[in-house]
CSV table of N, CA and C and ligand atoms in Angstrom, one decimal:
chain,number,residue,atom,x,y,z
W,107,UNK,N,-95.8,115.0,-72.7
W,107,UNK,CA,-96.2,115.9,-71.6
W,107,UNK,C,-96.9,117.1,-72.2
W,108,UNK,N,-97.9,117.6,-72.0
W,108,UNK,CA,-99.0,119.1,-71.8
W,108,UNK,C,-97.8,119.9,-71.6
W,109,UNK,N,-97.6,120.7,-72.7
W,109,UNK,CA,-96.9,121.9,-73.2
W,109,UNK,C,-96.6,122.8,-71.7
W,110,UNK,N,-98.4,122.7,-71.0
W,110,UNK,CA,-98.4,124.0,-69.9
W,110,UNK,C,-98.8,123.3,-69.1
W,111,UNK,N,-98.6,122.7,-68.8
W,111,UNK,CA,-98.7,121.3,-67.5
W,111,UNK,C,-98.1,122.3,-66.4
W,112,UNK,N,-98.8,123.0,-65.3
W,112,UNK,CA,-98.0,123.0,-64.2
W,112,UNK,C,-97.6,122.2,-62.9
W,113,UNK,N,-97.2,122.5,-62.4
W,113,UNK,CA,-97.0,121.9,-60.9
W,113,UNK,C,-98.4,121.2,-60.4
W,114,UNK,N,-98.1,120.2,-60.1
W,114,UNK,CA,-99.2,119.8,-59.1
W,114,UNK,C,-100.2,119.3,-60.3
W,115,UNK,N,-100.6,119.5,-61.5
W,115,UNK,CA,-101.6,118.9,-62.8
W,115,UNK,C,-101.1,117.3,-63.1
W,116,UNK,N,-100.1,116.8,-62.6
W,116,UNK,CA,-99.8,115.2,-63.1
W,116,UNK,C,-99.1,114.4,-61.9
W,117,UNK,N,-99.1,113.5,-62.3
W,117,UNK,CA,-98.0,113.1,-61.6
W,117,UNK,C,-97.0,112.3,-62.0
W,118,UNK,N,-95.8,113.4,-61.6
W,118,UNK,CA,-94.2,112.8,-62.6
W,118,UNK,C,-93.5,111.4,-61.9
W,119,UNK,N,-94.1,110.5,-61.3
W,119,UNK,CA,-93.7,109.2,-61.0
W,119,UNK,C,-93.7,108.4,-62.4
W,120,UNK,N,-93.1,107.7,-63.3
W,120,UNK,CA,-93.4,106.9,-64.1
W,120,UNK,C,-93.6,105.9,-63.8
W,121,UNK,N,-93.5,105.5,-62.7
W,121,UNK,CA,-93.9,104.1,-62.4
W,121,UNK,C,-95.6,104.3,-62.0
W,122,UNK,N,-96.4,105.1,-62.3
W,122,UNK,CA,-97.3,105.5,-61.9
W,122,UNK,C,-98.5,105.3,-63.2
W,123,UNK,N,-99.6,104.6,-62.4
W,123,UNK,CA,-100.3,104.4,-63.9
W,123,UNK,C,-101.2,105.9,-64.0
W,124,UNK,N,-100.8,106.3,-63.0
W,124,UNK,CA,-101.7,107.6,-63.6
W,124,UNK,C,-100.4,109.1,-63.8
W,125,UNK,N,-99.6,108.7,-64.6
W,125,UNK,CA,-97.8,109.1,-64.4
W,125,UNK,C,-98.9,110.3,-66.1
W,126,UNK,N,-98.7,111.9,-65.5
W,126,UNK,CA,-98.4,112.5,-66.4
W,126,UNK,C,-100.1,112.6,-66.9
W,127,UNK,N,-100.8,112.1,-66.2
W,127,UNK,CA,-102.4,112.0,-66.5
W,127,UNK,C,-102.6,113.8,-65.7
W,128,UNK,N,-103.0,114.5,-66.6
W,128,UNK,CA,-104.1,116.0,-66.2
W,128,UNK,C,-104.9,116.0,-65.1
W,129,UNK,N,-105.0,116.6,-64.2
W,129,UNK,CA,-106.0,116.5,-63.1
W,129,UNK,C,-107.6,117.3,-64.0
W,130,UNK,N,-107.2,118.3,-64.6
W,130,UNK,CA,-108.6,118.9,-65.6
W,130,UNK,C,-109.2,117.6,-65.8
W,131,UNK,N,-110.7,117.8,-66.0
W,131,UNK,CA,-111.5,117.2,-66.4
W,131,UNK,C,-111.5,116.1,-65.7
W,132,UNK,N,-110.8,115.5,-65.0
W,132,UNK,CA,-111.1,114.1,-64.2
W,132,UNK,C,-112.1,114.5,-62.9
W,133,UNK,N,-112.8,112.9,-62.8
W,133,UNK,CA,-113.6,113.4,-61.9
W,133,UNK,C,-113.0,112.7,-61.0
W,134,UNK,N,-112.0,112.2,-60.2
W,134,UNK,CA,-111.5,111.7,-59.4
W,134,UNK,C,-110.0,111.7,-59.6
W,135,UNK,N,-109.7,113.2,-58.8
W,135,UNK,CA,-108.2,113.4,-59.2
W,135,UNK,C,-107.3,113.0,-58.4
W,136,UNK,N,-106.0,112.6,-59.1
W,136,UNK,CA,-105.0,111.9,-57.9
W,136,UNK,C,-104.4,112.5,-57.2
W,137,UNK,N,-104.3,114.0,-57.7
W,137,UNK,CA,-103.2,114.5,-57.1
W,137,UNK,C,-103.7,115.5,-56.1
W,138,UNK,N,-103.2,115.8,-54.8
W,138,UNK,CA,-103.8,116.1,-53.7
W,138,UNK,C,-102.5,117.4,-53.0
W,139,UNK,N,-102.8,118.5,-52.7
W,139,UNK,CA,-102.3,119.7,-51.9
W,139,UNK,C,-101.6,118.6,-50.5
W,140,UNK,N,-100.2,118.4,-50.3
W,140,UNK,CA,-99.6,118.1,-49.3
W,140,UNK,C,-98.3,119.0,-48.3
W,141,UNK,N,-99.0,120.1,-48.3
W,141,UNK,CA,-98.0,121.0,-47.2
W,141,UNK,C,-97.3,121.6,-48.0
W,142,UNK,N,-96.3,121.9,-47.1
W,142,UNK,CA,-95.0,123.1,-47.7
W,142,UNK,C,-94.0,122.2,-47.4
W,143,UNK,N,-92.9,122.2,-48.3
W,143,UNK,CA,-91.4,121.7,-47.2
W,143,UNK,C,-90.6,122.9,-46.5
W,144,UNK,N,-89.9,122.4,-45.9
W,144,UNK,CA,-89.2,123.4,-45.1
W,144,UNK,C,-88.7,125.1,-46.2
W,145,UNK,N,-88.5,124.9,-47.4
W,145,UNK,CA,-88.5,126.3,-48.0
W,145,UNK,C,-89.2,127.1,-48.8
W,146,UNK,N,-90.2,126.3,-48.2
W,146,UNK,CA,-91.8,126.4,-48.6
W,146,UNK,C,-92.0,126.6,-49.5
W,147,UNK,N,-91.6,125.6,-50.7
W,147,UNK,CA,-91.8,125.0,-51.0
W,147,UNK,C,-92.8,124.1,-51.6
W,148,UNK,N,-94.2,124.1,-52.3
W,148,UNK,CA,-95.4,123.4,-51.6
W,148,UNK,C,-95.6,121.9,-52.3
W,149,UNK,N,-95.7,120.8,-51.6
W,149,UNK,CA,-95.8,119.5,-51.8
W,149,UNK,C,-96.7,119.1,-52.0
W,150,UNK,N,-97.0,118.1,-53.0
W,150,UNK,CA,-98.0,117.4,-53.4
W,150,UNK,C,-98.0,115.7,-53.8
W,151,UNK,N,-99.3,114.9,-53.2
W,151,UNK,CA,-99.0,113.6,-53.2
W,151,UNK,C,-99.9,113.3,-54.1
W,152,UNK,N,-99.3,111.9,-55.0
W,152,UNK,CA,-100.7,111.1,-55.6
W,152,UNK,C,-101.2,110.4,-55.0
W,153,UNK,N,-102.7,110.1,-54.7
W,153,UNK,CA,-103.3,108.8,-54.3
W,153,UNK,C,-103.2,108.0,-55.0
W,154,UNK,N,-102.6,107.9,-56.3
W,154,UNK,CA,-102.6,106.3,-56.7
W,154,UNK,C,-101.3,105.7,-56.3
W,155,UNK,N,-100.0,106.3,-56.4
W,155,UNK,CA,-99.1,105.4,-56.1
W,155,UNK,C,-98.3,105.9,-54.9
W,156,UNK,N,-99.2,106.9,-54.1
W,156,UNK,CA,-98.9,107.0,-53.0
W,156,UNK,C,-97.3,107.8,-53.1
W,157,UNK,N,-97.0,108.9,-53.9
W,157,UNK,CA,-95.7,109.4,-53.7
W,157,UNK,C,-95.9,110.5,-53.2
W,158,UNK,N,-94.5,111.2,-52.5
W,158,UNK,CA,-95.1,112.9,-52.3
W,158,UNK,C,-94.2,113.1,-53.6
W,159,UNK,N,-94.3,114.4,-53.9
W,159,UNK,CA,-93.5,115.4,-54.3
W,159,UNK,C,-93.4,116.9,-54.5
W,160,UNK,N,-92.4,117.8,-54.7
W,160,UNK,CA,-92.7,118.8,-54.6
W,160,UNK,C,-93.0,119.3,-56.3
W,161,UNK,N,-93.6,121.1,-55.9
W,161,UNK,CA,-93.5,121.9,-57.2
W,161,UNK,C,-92.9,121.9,-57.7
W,162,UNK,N,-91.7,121.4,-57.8
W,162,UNK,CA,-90.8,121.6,-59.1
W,162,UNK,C,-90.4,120.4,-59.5
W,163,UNK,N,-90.9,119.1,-59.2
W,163,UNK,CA,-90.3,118.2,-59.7
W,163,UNK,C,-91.6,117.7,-60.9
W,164,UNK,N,-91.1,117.3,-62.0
W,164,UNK,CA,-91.7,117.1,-63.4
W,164,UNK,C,-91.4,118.4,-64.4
W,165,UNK,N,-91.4,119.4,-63.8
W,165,UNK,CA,-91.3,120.9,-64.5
W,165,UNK,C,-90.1,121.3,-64.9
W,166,UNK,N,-88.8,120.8,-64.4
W,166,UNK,CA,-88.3,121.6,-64.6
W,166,UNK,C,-87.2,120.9,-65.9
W,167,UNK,N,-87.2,119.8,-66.0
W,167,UNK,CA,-86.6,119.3,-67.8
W,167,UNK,C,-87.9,118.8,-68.5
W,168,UNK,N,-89.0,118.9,-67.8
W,168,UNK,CA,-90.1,118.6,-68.5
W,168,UNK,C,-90.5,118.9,-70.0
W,169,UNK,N,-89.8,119.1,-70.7
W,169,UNK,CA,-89.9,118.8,-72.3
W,169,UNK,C,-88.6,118.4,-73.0
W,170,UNK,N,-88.1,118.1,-72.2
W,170,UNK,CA,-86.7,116.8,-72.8
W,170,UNK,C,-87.1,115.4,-73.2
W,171,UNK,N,-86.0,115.1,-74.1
W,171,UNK,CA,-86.7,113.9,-74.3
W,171,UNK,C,-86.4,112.6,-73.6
W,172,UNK,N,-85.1,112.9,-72.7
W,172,UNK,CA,-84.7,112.5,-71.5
W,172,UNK,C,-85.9,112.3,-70.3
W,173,UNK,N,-86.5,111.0,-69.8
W,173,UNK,CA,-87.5,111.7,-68.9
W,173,UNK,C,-86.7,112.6,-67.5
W,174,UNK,N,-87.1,113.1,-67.0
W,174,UNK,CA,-86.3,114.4,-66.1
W,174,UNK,C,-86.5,113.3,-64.8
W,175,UNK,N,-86.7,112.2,-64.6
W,175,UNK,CA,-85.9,111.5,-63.5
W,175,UNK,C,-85.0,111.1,-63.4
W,176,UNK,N,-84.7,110.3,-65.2
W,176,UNK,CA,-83.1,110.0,-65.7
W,176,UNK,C,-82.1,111.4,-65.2
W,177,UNK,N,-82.6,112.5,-65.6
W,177,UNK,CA,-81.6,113.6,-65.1
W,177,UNK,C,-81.2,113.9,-64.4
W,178,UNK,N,-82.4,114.3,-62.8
W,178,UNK,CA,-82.0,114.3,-61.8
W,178,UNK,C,-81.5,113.1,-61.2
W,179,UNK,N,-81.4,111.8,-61.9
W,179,UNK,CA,-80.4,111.1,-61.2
W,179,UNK,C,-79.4,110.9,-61.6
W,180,UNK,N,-79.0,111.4,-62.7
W,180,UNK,CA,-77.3,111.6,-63.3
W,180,UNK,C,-76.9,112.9,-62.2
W,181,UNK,N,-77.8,114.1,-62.2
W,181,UNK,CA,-77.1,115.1,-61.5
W,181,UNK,C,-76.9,114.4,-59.9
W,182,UNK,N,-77.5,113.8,-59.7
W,182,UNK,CA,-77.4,113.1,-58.5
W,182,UNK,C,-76.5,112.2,-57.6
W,183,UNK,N,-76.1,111.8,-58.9
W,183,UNK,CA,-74.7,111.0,-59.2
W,183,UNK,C,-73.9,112.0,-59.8
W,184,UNK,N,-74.0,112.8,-59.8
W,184,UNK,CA,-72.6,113.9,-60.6
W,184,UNK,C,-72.0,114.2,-59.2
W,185,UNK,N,-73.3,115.1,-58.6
W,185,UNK,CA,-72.9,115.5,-57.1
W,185,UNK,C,-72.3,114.6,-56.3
W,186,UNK,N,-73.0,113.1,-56.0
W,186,UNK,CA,-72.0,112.3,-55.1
W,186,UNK,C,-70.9,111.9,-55.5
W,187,UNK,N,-69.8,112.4,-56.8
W,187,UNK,CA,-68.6,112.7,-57.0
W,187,UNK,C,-68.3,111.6,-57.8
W,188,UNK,N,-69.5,111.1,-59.0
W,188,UNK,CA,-69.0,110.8,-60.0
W,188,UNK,C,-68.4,111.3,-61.5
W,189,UNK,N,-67.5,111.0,-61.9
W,189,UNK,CA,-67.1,111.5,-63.2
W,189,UNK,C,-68.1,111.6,-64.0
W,190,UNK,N,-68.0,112.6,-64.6
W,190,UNK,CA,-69.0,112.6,-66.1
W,190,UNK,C,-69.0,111.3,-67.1
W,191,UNK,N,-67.6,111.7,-67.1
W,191,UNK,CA,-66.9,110.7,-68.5
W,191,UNK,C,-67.8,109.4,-67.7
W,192,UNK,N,-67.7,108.5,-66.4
W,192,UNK,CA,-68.0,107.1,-66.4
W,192,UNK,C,-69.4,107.2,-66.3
W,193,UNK,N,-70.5,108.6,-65.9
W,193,UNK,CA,-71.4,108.7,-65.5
W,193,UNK,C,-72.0,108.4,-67.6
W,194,UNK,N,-71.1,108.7,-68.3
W,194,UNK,CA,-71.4,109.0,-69.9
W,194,UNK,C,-71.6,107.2,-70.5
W,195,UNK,N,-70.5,106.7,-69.6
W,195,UNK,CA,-70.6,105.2,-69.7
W,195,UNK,C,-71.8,104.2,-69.6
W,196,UNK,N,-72.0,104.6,-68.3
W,196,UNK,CA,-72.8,103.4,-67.4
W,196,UNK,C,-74.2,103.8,-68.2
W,197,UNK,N,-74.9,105.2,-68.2
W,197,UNK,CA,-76.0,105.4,-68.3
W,197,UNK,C,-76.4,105.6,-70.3
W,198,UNK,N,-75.2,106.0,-70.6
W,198,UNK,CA,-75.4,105.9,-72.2
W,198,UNK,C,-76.2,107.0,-72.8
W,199,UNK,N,-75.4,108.4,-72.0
W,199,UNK,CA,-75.5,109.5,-72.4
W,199,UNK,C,-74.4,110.3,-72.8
W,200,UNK,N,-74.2,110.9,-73.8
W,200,UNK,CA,-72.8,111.6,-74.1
W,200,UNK,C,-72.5,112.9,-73.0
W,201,UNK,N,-71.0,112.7,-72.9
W,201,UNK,CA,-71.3,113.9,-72.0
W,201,UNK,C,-71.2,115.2,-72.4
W,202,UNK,N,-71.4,115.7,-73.6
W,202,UNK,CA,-71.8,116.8,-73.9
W,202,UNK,C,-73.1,117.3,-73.8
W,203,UNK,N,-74.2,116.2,-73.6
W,203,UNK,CA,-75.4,116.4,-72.9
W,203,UNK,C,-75.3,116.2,-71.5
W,204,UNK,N,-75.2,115.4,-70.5
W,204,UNK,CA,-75.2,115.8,-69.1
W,204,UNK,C,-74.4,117.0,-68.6
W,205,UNK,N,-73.1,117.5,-69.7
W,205,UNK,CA,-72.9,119.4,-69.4
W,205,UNK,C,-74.0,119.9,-69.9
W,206,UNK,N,-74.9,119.4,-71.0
W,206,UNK,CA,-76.1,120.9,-71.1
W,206,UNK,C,-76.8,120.3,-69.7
W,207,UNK,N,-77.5,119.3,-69.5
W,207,UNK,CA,-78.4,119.1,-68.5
W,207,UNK,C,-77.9,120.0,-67.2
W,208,UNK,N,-76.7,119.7,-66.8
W,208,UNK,CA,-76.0,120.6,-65.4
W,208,UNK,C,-75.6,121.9,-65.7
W,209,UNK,N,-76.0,122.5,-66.8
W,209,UNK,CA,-75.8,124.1,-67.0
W,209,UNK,C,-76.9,124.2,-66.6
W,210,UNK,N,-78.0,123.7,-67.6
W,210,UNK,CA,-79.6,124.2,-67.5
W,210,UNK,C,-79.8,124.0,-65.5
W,211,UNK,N,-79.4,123.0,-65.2
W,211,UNK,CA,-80.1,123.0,-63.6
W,211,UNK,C,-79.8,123.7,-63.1
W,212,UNK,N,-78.2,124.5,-63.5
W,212,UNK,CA,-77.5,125.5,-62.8
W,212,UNK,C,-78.4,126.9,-62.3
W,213,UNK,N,-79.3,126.9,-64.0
W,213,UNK,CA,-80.2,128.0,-64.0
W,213,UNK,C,-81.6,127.9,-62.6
W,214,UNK,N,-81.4,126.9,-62.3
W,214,UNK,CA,-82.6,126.4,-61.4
W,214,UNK,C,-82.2,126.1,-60.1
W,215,UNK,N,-81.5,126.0,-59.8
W,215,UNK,CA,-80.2,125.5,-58.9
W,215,UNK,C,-81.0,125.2,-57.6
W,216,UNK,N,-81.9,126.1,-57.2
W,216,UNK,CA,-82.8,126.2,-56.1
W,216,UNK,C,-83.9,125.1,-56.4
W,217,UNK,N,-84.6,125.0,-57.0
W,217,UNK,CA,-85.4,124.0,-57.5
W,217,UNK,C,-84.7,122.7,-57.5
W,218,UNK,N,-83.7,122.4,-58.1
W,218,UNK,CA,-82.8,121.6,-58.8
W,218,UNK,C,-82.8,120.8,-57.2
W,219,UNK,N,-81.8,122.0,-56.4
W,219,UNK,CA,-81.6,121.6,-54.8
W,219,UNK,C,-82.3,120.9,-53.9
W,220,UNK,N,-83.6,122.0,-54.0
W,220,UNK,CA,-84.5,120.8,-53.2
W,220,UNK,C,-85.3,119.2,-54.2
W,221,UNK,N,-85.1,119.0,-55.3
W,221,UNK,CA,-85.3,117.9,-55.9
W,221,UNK,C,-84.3,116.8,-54.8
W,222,UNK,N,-83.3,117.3,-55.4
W,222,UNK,CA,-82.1,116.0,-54.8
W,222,UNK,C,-81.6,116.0,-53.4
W,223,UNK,N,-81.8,117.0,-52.7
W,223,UNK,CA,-82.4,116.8,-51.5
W,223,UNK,C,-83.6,115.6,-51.3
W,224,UNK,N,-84.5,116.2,-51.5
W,224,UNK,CA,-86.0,115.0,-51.0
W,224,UNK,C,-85.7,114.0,-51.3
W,225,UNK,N,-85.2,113.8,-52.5
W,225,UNK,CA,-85.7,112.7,-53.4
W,225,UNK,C,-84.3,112.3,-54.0
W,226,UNK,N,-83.3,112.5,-53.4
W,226,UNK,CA,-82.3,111.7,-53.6
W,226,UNK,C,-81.3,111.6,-53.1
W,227,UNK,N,-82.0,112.2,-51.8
W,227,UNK,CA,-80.4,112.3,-50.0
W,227,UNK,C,-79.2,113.0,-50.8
W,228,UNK,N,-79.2,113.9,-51.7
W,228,UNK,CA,-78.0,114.4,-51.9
W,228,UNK,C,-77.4,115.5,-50.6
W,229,UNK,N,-76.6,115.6,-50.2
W,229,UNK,CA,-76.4,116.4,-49.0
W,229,UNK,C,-76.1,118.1,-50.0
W,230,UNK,N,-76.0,118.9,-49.1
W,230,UNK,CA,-75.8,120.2,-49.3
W,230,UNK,C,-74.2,120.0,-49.6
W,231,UNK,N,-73.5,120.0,-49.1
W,231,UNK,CA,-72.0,120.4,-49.8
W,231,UNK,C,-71.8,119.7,-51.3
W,232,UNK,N,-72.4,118.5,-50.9
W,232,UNK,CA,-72.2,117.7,-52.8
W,232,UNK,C,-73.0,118.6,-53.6
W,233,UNK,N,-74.3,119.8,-53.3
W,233,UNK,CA,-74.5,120.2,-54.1
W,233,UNK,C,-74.0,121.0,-54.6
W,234,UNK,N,-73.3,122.0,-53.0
W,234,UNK,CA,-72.5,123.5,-53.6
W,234,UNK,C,-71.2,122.8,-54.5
W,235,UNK,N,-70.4,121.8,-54.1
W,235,UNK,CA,-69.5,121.1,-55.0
W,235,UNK,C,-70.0,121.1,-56.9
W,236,UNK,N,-70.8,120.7,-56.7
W,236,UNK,CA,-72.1,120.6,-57.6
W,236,UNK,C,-71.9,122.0,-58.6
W,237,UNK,N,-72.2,123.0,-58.4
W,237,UNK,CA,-72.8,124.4,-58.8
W,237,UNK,C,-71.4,124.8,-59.2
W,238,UNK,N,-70.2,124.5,-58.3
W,238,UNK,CA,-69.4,125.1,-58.3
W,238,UNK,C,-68.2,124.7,-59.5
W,239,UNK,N,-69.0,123.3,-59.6
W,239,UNK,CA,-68.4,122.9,-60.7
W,239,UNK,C,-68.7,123.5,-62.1
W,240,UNK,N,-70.0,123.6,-62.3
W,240,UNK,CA,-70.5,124.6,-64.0
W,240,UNK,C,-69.8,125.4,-63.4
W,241,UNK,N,-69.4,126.5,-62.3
W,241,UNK,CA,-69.4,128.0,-62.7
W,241,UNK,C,-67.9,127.5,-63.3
W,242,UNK,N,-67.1,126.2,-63.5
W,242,UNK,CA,-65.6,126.3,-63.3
W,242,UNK,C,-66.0,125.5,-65.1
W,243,UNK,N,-66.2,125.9,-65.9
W,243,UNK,CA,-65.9,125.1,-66.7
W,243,UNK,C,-65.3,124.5,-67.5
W,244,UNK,N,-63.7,125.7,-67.4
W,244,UNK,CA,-62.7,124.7,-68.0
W,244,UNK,C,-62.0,123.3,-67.2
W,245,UNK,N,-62.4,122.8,-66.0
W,245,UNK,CA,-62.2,121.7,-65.4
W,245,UNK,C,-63.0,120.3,-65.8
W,246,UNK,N,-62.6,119.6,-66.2
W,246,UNK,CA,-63.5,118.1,-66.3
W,246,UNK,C,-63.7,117.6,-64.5
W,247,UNK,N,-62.6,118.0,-63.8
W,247,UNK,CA,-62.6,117.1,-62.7
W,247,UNK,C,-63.9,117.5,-61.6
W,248,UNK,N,-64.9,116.6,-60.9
W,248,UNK,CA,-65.7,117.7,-59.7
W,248,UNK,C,-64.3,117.7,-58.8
W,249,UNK,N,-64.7,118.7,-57.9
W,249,UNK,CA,-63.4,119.4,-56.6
W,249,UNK,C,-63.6,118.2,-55.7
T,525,LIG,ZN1,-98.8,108.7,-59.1
């Protein structure tokens, strides 16, 4: 990924053949201004594979070498009240990296939030459960 790729310059679907392609210089760009979400937020769709999404999704683990959908869906599964430890299992990440990934989101928490909201029905209490877990970190257990 473009070092200074902002919001709205790609599109972070990988299943997308135009996944992470620069809108500069194209003469037929995919990615297209789609509204605000409710915390305004401002959304944007590809025309090639027809996804919305908002400003902050691609940007915000966007130079890990994790792609940042793998992330947001471990955090996504953290929140719906999976263990780390089995979350460390299934996906075959240690979990001394899914605690950095959930510190770092911590820092983002608002971004982070509306990610897994839109785009992965996480409800609001699994997130505050969520946040409230990093601030507790001598606990392994989520509350
Ligand atoms: Zn796309």
């Amino acid at each position: 990924m473009e070092q200074f790729a902002k919001t709205g310059d790609f599109c972070p679907n990988e299943a997308c053949p135009d996944y992470g392609k620069l809108q500069d210089g194209q003469r037929q760009q995919n990615i297209i201004k789609f509204g605000k979400t409710r915390q305004g937020v401002p959304r944007y769709r590809c025309k090639t594979c027809k996804k919305t999404f908002t400003g902050t999704t691609g940007t915000i683990f966007y130079r890990k070498r994790t792609p940042e959908h793998e992330i947001l869906e471990t955090l996504a599964l953290l929140a719906e009240g999976n263990r780390i430890s089995s979350l460390s299992r299934v996906k075959g990440f240690k979990e001394d990296t899914i605690l950095a990934w959930l510190r770092e989101a911590a820092q983002h928490a608002e971004a982070v939030d509306e990610v897994l909201m839109s785009e992965f029905q996480v409800e609001r209490g699994q997130l505050d459960a969520l946040w409230a877990y990093v601030g507790n970190k001598g606990e392994k257990k989520l509350p």
